[in-house]
PDB file of C-alpha atoms in Angstrom:
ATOM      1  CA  UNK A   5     -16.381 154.746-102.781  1.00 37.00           C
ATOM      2  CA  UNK A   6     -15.902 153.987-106.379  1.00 40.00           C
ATOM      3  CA  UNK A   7     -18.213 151.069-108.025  1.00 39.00           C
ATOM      4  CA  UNK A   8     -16.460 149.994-111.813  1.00 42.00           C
ATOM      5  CA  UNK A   9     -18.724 149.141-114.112  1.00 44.00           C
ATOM      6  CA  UNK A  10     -22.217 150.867-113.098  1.00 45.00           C
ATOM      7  CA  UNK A  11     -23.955 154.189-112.992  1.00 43.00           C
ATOM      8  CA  UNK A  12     -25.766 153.499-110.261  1.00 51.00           C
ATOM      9  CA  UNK A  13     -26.653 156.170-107.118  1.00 52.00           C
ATOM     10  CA  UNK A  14     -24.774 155.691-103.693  1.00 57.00           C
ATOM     11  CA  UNK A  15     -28.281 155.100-101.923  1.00 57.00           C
ATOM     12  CA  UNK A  16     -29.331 152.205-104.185  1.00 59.00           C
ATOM     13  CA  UNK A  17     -25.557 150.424-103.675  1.00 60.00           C
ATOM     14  CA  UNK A  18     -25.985 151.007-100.046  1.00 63.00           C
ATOM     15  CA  UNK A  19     -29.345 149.196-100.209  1.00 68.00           C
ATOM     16  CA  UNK A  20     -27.712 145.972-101.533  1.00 73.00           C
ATOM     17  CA  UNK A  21     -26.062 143.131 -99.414  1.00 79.00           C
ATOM     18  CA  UNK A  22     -22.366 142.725 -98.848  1.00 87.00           C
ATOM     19  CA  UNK A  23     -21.141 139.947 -98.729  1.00 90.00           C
ATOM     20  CA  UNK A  24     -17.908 138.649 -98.001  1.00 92.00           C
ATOM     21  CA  UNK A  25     -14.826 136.119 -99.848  1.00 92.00           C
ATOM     22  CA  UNK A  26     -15.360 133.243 -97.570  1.00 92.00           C
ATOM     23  CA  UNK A  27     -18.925 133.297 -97.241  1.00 92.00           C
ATOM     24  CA  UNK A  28     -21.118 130.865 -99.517  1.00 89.00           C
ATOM     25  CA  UNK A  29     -22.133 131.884-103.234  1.00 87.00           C
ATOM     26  CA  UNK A  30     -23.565 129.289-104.787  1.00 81.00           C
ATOM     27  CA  UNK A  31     -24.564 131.307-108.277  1.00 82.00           C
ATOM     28  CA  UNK A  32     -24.662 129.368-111.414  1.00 80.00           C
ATOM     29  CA  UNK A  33     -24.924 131.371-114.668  1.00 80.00           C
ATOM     30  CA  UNK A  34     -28.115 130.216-116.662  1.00 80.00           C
ATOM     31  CA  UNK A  35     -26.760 131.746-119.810  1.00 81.00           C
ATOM     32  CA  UNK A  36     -30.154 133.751-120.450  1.00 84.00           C
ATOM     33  CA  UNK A  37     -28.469 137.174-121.390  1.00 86.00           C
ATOM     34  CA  UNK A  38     -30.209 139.468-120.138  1.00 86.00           C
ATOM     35  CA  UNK A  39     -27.549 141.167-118.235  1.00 86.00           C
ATOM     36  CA  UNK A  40     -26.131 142.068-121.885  1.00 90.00           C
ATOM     37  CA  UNK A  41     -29.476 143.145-122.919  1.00 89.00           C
ATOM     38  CA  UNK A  42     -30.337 146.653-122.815  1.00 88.00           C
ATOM     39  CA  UNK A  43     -27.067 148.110-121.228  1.00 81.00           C
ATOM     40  CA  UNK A  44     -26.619 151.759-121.355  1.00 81.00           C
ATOM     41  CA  UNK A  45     -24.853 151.882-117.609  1.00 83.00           C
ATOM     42  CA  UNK A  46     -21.693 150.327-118.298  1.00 90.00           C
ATOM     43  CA  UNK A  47     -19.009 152.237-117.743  1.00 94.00           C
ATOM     44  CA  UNK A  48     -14.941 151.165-118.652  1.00 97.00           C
ATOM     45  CA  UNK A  49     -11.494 151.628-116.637  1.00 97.00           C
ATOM     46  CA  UNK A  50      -8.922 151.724-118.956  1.00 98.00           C
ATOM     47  CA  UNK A  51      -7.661 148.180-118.315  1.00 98.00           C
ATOM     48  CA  UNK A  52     -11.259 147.237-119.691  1.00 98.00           C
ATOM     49  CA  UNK A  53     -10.409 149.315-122.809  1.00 98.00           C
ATOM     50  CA  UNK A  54      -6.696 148.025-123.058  1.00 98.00           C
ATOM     51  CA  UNK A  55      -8.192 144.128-122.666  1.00 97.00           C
ATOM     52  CA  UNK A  56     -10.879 144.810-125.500  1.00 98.00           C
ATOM     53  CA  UNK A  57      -8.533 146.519-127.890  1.00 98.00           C
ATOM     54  CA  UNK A  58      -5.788 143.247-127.753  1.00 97.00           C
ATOM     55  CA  UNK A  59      -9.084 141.060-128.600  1.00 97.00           C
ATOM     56  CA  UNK A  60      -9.918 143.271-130.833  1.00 97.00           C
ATOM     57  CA  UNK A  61      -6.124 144.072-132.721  1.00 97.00           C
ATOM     58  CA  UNK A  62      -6.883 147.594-132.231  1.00 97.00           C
ATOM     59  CA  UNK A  63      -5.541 150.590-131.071  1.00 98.00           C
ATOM     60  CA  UNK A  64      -7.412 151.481-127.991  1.00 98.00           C
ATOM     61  CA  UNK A  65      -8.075 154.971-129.613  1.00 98.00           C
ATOM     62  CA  UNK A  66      -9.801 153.050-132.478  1.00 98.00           C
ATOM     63  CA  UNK A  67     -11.800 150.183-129.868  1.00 98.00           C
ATOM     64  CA  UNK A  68     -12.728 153.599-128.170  1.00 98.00           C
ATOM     65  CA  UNK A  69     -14.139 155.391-131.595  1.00 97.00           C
ATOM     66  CA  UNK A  70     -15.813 152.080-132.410  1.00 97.00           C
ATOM     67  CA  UNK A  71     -18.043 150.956-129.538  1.00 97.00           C
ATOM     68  CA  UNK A  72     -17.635 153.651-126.449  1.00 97.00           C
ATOM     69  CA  UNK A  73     -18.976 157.406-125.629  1.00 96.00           C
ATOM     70  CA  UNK A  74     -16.298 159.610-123.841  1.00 96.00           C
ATOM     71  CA  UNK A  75     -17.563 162.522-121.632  1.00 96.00           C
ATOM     72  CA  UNK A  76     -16.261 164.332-118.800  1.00 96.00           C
ATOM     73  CA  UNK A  77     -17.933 163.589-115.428  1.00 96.00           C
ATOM     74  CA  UNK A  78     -19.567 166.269-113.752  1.00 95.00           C
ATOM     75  CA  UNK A  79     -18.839 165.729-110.226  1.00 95.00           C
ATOM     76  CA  UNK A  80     -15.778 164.409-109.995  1.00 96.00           C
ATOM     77  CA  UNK A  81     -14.396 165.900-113.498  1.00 97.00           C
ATOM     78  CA  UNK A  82     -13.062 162.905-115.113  1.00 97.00           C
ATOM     79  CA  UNK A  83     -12.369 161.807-118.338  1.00 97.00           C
ATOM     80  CA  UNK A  84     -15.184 158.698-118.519  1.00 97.00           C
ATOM     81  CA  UNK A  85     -15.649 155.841-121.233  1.00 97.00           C
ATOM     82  CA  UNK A  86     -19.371 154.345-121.598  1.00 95.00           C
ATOM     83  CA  UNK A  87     -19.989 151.671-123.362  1.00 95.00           C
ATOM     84  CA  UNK A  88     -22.345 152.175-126.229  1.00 95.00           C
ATOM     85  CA  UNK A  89     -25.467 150.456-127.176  1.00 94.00           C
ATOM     86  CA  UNK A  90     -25.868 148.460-130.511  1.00 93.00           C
ATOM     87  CA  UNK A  91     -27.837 150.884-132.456  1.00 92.00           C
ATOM     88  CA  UNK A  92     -29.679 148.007-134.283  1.00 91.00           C
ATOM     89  CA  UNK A  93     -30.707 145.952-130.815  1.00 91.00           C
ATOM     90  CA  UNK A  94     -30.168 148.468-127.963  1.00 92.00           C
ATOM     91  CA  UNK A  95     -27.727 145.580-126.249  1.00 93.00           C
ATOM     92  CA  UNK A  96     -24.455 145.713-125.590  1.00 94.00           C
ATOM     93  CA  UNK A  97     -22.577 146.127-128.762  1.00 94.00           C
ATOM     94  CA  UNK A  98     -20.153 142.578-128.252  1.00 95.00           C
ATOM     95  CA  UNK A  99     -23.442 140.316-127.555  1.00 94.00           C
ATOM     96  CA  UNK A 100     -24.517 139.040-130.825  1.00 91.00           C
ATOM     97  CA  UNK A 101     -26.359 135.675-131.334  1.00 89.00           C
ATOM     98  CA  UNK A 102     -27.164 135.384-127.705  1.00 88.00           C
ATOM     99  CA  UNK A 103     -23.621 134.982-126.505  1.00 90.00           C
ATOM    100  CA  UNK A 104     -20.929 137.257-125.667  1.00 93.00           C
ATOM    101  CA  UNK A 105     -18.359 137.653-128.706  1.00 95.00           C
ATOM    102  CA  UNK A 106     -15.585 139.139-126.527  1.00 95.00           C
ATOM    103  CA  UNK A 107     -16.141 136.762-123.326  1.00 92.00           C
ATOM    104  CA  UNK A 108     -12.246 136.438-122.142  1.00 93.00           C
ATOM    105  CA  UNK A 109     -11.729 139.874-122.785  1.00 95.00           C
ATOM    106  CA  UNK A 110     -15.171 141.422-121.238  1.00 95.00           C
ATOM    107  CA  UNK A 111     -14.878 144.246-118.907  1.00 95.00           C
ATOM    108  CA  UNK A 112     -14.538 143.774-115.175  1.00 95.00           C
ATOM    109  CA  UNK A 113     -18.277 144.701-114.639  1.00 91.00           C
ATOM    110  CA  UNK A 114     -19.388 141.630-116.497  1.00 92.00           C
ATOM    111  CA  UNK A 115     -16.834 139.456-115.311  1.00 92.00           C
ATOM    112  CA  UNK A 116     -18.095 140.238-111.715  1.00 91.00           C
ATOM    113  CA  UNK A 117     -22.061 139.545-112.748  1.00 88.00           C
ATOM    114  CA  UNK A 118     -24.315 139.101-110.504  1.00 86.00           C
ATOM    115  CA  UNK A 119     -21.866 140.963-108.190  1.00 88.00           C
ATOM    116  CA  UNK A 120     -21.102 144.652-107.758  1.00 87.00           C
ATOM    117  CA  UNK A 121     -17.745 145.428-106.117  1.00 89.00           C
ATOM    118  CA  UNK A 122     -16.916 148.860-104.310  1.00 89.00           C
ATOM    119  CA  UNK A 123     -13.389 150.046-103.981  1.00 90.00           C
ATOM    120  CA  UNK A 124     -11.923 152.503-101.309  1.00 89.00           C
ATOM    121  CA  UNK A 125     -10.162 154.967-103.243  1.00 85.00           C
ATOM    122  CA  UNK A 126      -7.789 155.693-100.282  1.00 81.00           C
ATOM    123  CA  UNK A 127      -6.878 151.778 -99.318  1.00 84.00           C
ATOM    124  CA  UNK A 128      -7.713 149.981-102.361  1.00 86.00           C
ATOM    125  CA  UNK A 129      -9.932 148.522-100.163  1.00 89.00           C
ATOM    126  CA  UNK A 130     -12.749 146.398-102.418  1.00 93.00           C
ATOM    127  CA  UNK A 131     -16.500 145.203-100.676  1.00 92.00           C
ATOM    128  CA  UNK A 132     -18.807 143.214-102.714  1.00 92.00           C
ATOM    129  CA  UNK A 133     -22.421 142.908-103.009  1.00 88.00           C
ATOM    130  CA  UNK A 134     -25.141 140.970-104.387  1.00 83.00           C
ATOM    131  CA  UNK A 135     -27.132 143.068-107.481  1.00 74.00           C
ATOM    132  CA  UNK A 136     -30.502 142.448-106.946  1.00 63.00           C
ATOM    133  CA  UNK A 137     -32.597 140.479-108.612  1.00 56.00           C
ATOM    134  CA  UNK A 138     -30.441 137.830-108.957  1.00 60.00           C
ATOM    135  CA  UNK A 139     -30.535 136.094-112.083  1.00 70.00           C
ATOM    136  CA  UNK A 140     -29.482 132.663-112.574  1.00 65.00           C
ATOM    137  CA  UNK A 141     -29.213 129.316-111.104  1.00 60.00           C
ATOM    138  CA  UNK A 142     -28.455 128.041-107.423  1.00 63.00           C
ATOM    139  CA  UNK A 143     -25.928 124.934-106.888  1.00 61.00           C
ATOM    140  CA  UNK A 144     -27.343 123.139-104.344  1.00 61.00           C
ATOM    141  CA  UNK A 145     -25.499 121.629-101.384  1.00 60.00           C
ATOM    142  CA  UNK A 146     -22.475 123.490-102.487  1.00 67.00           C
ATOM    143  CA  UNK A 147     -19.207 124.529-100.577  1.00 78.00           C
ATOM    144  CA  UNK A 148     -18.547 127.097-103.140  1.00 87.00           C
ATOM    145  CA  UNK A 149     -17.607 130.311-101.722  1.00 92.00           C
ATOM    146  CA  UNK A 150     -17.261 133.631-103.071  1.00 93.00           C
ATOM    147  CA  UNK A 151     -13.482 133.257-103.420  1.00 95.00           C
ATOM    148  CA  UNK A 152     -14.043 130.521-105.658  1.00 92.00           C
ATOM    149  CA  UNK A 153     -16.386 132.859-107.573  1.00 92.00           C
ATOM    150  CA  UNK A 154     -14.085 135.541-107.897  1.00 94.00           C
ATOM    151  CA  UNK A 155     -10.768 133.198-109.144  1.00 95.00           C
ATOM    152  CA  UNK A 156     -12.872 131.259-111.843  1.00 91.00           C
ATOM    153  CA  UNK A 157     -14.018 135.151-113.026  1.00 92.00           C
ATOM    154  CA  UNK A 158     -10.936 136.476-113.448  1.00 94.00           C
ATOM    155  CA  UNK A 159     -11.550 139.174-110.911  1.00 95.00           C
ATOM    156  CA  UNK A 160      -8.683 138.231-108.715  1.00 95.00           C
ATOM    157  CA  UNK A 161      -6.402 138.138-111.225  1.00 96.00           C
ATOM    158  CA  UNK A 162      -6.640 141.650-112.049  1.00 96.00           C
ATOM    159  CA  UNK A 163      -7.899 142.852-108.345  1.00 95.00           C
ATOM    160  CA  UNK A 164      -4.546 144.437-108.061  1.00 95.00           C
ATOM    161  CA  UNK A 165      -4.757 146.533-111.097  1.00 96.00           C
ATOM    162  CA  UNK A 166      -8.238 147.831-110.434  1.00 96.00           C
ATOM    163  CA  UNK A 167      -7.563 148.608-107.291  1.00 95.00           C
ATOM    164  CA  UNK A 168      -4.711 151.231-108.429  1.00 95.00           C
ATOM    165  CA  UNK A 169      -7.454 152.575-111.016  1.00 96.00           C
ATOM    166  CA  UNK A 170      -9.325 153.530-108.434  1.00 94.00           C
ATOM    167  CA  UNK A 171      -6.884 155.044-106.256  1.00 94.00           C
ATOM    168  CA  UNK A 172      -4.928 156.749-109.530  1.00 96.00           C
ATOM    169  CA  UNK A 173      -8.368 158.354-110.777  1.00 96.00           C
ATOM    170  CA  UNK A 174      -9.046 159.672-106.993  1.00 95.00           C
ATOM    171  CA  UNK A 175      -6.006 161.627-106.901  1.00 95.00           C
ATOM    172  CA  UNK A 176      -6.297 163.044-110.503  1.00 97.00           C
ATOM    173  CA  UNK A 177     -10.007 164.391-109.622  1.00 97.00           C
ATOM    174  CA  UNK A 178      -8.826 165.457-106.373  1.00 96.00           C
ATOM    175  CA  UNK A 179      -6.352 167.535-108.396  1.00 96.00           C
ATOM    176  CA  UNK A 180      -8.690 169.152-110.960  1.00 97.00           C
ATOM    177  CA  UNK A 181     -11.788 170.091-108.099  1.00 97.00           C
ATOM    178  CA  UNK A 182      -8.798 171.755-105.641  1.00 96.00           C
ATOM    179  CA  UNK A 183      -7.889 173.743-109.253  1.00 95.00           C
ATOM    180  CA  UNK A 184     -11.749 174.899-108.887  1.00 96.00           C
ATOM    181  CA  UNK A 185     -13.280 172.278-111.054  1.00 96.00           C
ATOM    182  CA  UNK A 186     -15.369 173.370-114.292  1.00 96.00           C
ATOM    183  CA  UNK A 187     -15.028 177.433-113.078  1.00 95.00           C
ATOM    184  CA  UNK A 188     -11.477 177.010-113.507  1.00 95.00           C
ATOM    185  CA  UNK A 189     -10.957 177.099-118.060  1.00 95.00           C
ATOM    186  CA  UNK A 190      -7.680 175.294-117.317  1.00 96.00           C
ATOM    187  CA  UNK A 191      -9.629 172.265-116.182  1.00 97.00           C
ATOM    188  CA  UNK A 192     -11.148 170.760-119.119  1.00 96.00           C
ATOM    189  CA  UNK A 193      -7.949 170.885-121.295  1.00 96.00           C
ATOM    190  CA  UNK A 194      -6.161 168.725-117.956  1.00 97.00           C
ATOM    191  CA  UNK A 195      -9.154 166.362-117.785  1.00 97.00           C
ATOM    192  CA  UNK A 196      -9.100 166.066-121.843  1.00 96.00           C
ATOM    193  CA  UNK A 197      -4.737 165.403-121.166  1.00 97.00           C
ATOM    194  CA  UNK A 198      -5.950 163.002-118.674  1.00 98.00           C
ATOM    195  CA  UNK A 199      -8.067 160.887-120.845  1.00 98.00           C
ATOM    196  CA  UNK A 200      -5.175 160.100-123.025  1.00 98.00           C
ATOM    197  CA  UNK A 201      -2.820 158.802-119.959  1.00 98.00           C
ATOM    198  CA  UNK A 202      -5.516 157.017-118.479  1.00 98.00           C
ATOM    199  CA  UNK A 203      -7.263 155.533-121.846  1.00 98.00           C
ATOM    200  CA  UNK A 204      -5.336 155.912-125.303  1.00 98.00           C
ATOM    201  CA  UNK A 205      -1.449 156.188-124.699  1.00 98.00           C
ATOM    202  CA  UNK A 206      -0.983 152.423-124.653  1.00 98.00           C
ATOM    203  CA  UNK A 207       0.530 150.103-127.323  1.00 98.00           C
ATOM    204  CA  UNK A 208      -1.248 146.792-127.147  1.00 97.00           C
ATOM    205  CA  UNK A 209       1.668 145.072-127.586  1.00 97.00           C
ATOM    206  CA  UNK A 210       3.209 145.594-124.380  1.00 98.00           C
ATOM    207  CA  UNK A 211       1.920 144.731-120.992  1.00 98.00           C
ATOM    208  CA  UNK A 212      -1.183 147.706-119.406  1.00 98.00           C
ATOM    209  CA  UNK A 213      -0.174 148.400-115.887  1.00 98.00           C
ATOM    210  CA  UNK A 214       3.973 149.137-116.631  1.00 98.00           C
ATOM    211  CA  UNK A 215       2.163 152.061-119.239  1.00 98.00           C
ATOM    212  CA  UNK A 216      -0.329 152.876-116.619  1.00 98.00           C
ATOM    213  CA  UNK A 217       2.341 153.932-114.070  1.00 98.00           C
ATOM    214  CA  UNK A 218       4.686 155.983-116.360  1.00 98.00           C
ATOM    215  CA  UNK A 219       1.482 156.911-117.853  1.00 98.00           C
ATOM    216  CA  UNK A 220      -0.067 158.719-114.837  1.00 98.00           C
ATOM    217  CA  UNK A 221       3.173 159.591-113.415  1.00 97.00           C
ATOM    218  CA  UNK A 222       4.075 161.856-116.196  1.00 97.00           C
ATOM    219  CA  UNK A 223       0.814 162.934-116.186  1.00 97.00           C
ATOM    220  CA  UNK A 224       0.833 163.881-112.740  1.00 97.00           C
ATOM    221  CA  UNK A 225       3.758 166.234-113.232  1.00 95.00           C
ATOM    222  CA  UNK A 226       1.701 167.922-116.001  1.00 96.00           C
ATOM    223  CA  UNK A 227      -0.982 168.668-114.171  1.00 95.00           C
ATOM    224  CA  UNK A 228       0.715 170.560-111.572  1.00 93.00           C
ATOM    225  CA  UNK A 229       2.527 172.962-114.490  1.00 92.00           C
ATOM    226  CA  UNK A 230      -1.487 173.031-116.369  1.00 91.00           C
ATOM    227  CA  UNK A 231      -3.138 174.192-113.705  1.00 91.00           C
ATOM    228  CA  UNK A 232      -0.882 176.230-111.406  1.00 80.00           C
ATOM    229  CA  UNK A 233      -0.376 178.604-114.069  1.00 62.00           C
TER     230      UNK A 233
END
């Protein structure tokens, strides 16, 4: 399972409740902050990058240079984007003045907040789950559900899209660890390829997931002729 957003282990997800679209969630935010504050775990799809960079009027390469750390992930031996601390405050580098200076264009882990969401990499299949301690405020007596939740986040608008990340991203790793992973030299120059089909090659001009496809398509093909030579 993949979890956007969070580098958090498999045993402490599994230790926090699921719950389900049509079940109750009566979470208010209390606009307190602190789930900007002191964020060194948050980690970017490239539709987060792509929606930053159009706030920002900036290439995503630039957006990238300006407030992320790339690295290559060990285990699965993708190309990954982490957002970087404000070196000045240690928060999150977009929370200034104790708001959120790129709030319609925030990534999809703070959009989901308190939540967590899990996706099947072979179904698209997404679970979510309640981060615990919950912050916030309850509404009480309400009929709000966590459908409701999800639409007034933005989540399900771009479910679709984040579901093919995952998916997309599963088959490139599977790709580079059945070419032998790290041992293999040809490796790191394929993962370093894939970080500009999956990150950089887009024009923010034009809409993300029509690039993404012919992004990761032709990718795809390159791959095969990297790392069967």
């Amino acid at each position: 399972m993949i979890e956007p957003g969070r580098c958090e282990s498999e045993k402490t997800l599994s230790n926090w409740p699921r719950i389900k679209k049509g079940e109750p969630f009566d979470f208010v935010c209390a606009g307190c902050g602190n789930c900007c504050r002191n964020r060194r775990d948050l980690i970017l799809s490239g539709y987060d990058l792509y929606h930053l960079a159009r706030r920002l009027k900036l290439p995503p390469r630039l957006a990238a240079d300006a407030f992320c750390r790339e690295y290559l992930a060990q285990e699965s031996c993708l190309p990954t984007l982490l957002l970087r601390p404000n070196p000045r405050t240690g928060h999150c580098p977009f929370f200034e003045s104790d708001a959120c200076t790129v709030h319609e264009a925030r990534p999809l882990a703070c959009a989901l907040y308190p939540l967590g969401q899990e996706i099947d990499p072979a179904t698209g299949r997404m679970e979510y789950y309640c981060q615990m301690p919950l912050c916030g405020a309850k509404i009480p007596e309400s009929a709000e559900t966590l459908q409701n939740y999800l639409d007034r986040s933005g989540v399900t608008e771009r479910a679709g899209i984040d579901a093919r990340w995952a998916v997309v991203c599963t088959q490139i790793s599977q790709k580079l660890l059945d070419a032998g992973g790290w041992e293999n030299p040809r490796v790191k120059p394929a993962a370093r390829r894939a970080a500009k089909a999956l990150y950089y090659d887009y024009t923010i001009r034009d809409e993300f997931y029509p690039q993404f496809n012919a992004n990761t398509a032709a990718l795809m093909e390159l791959l095969d002729r990297i790392l069967i030579q």
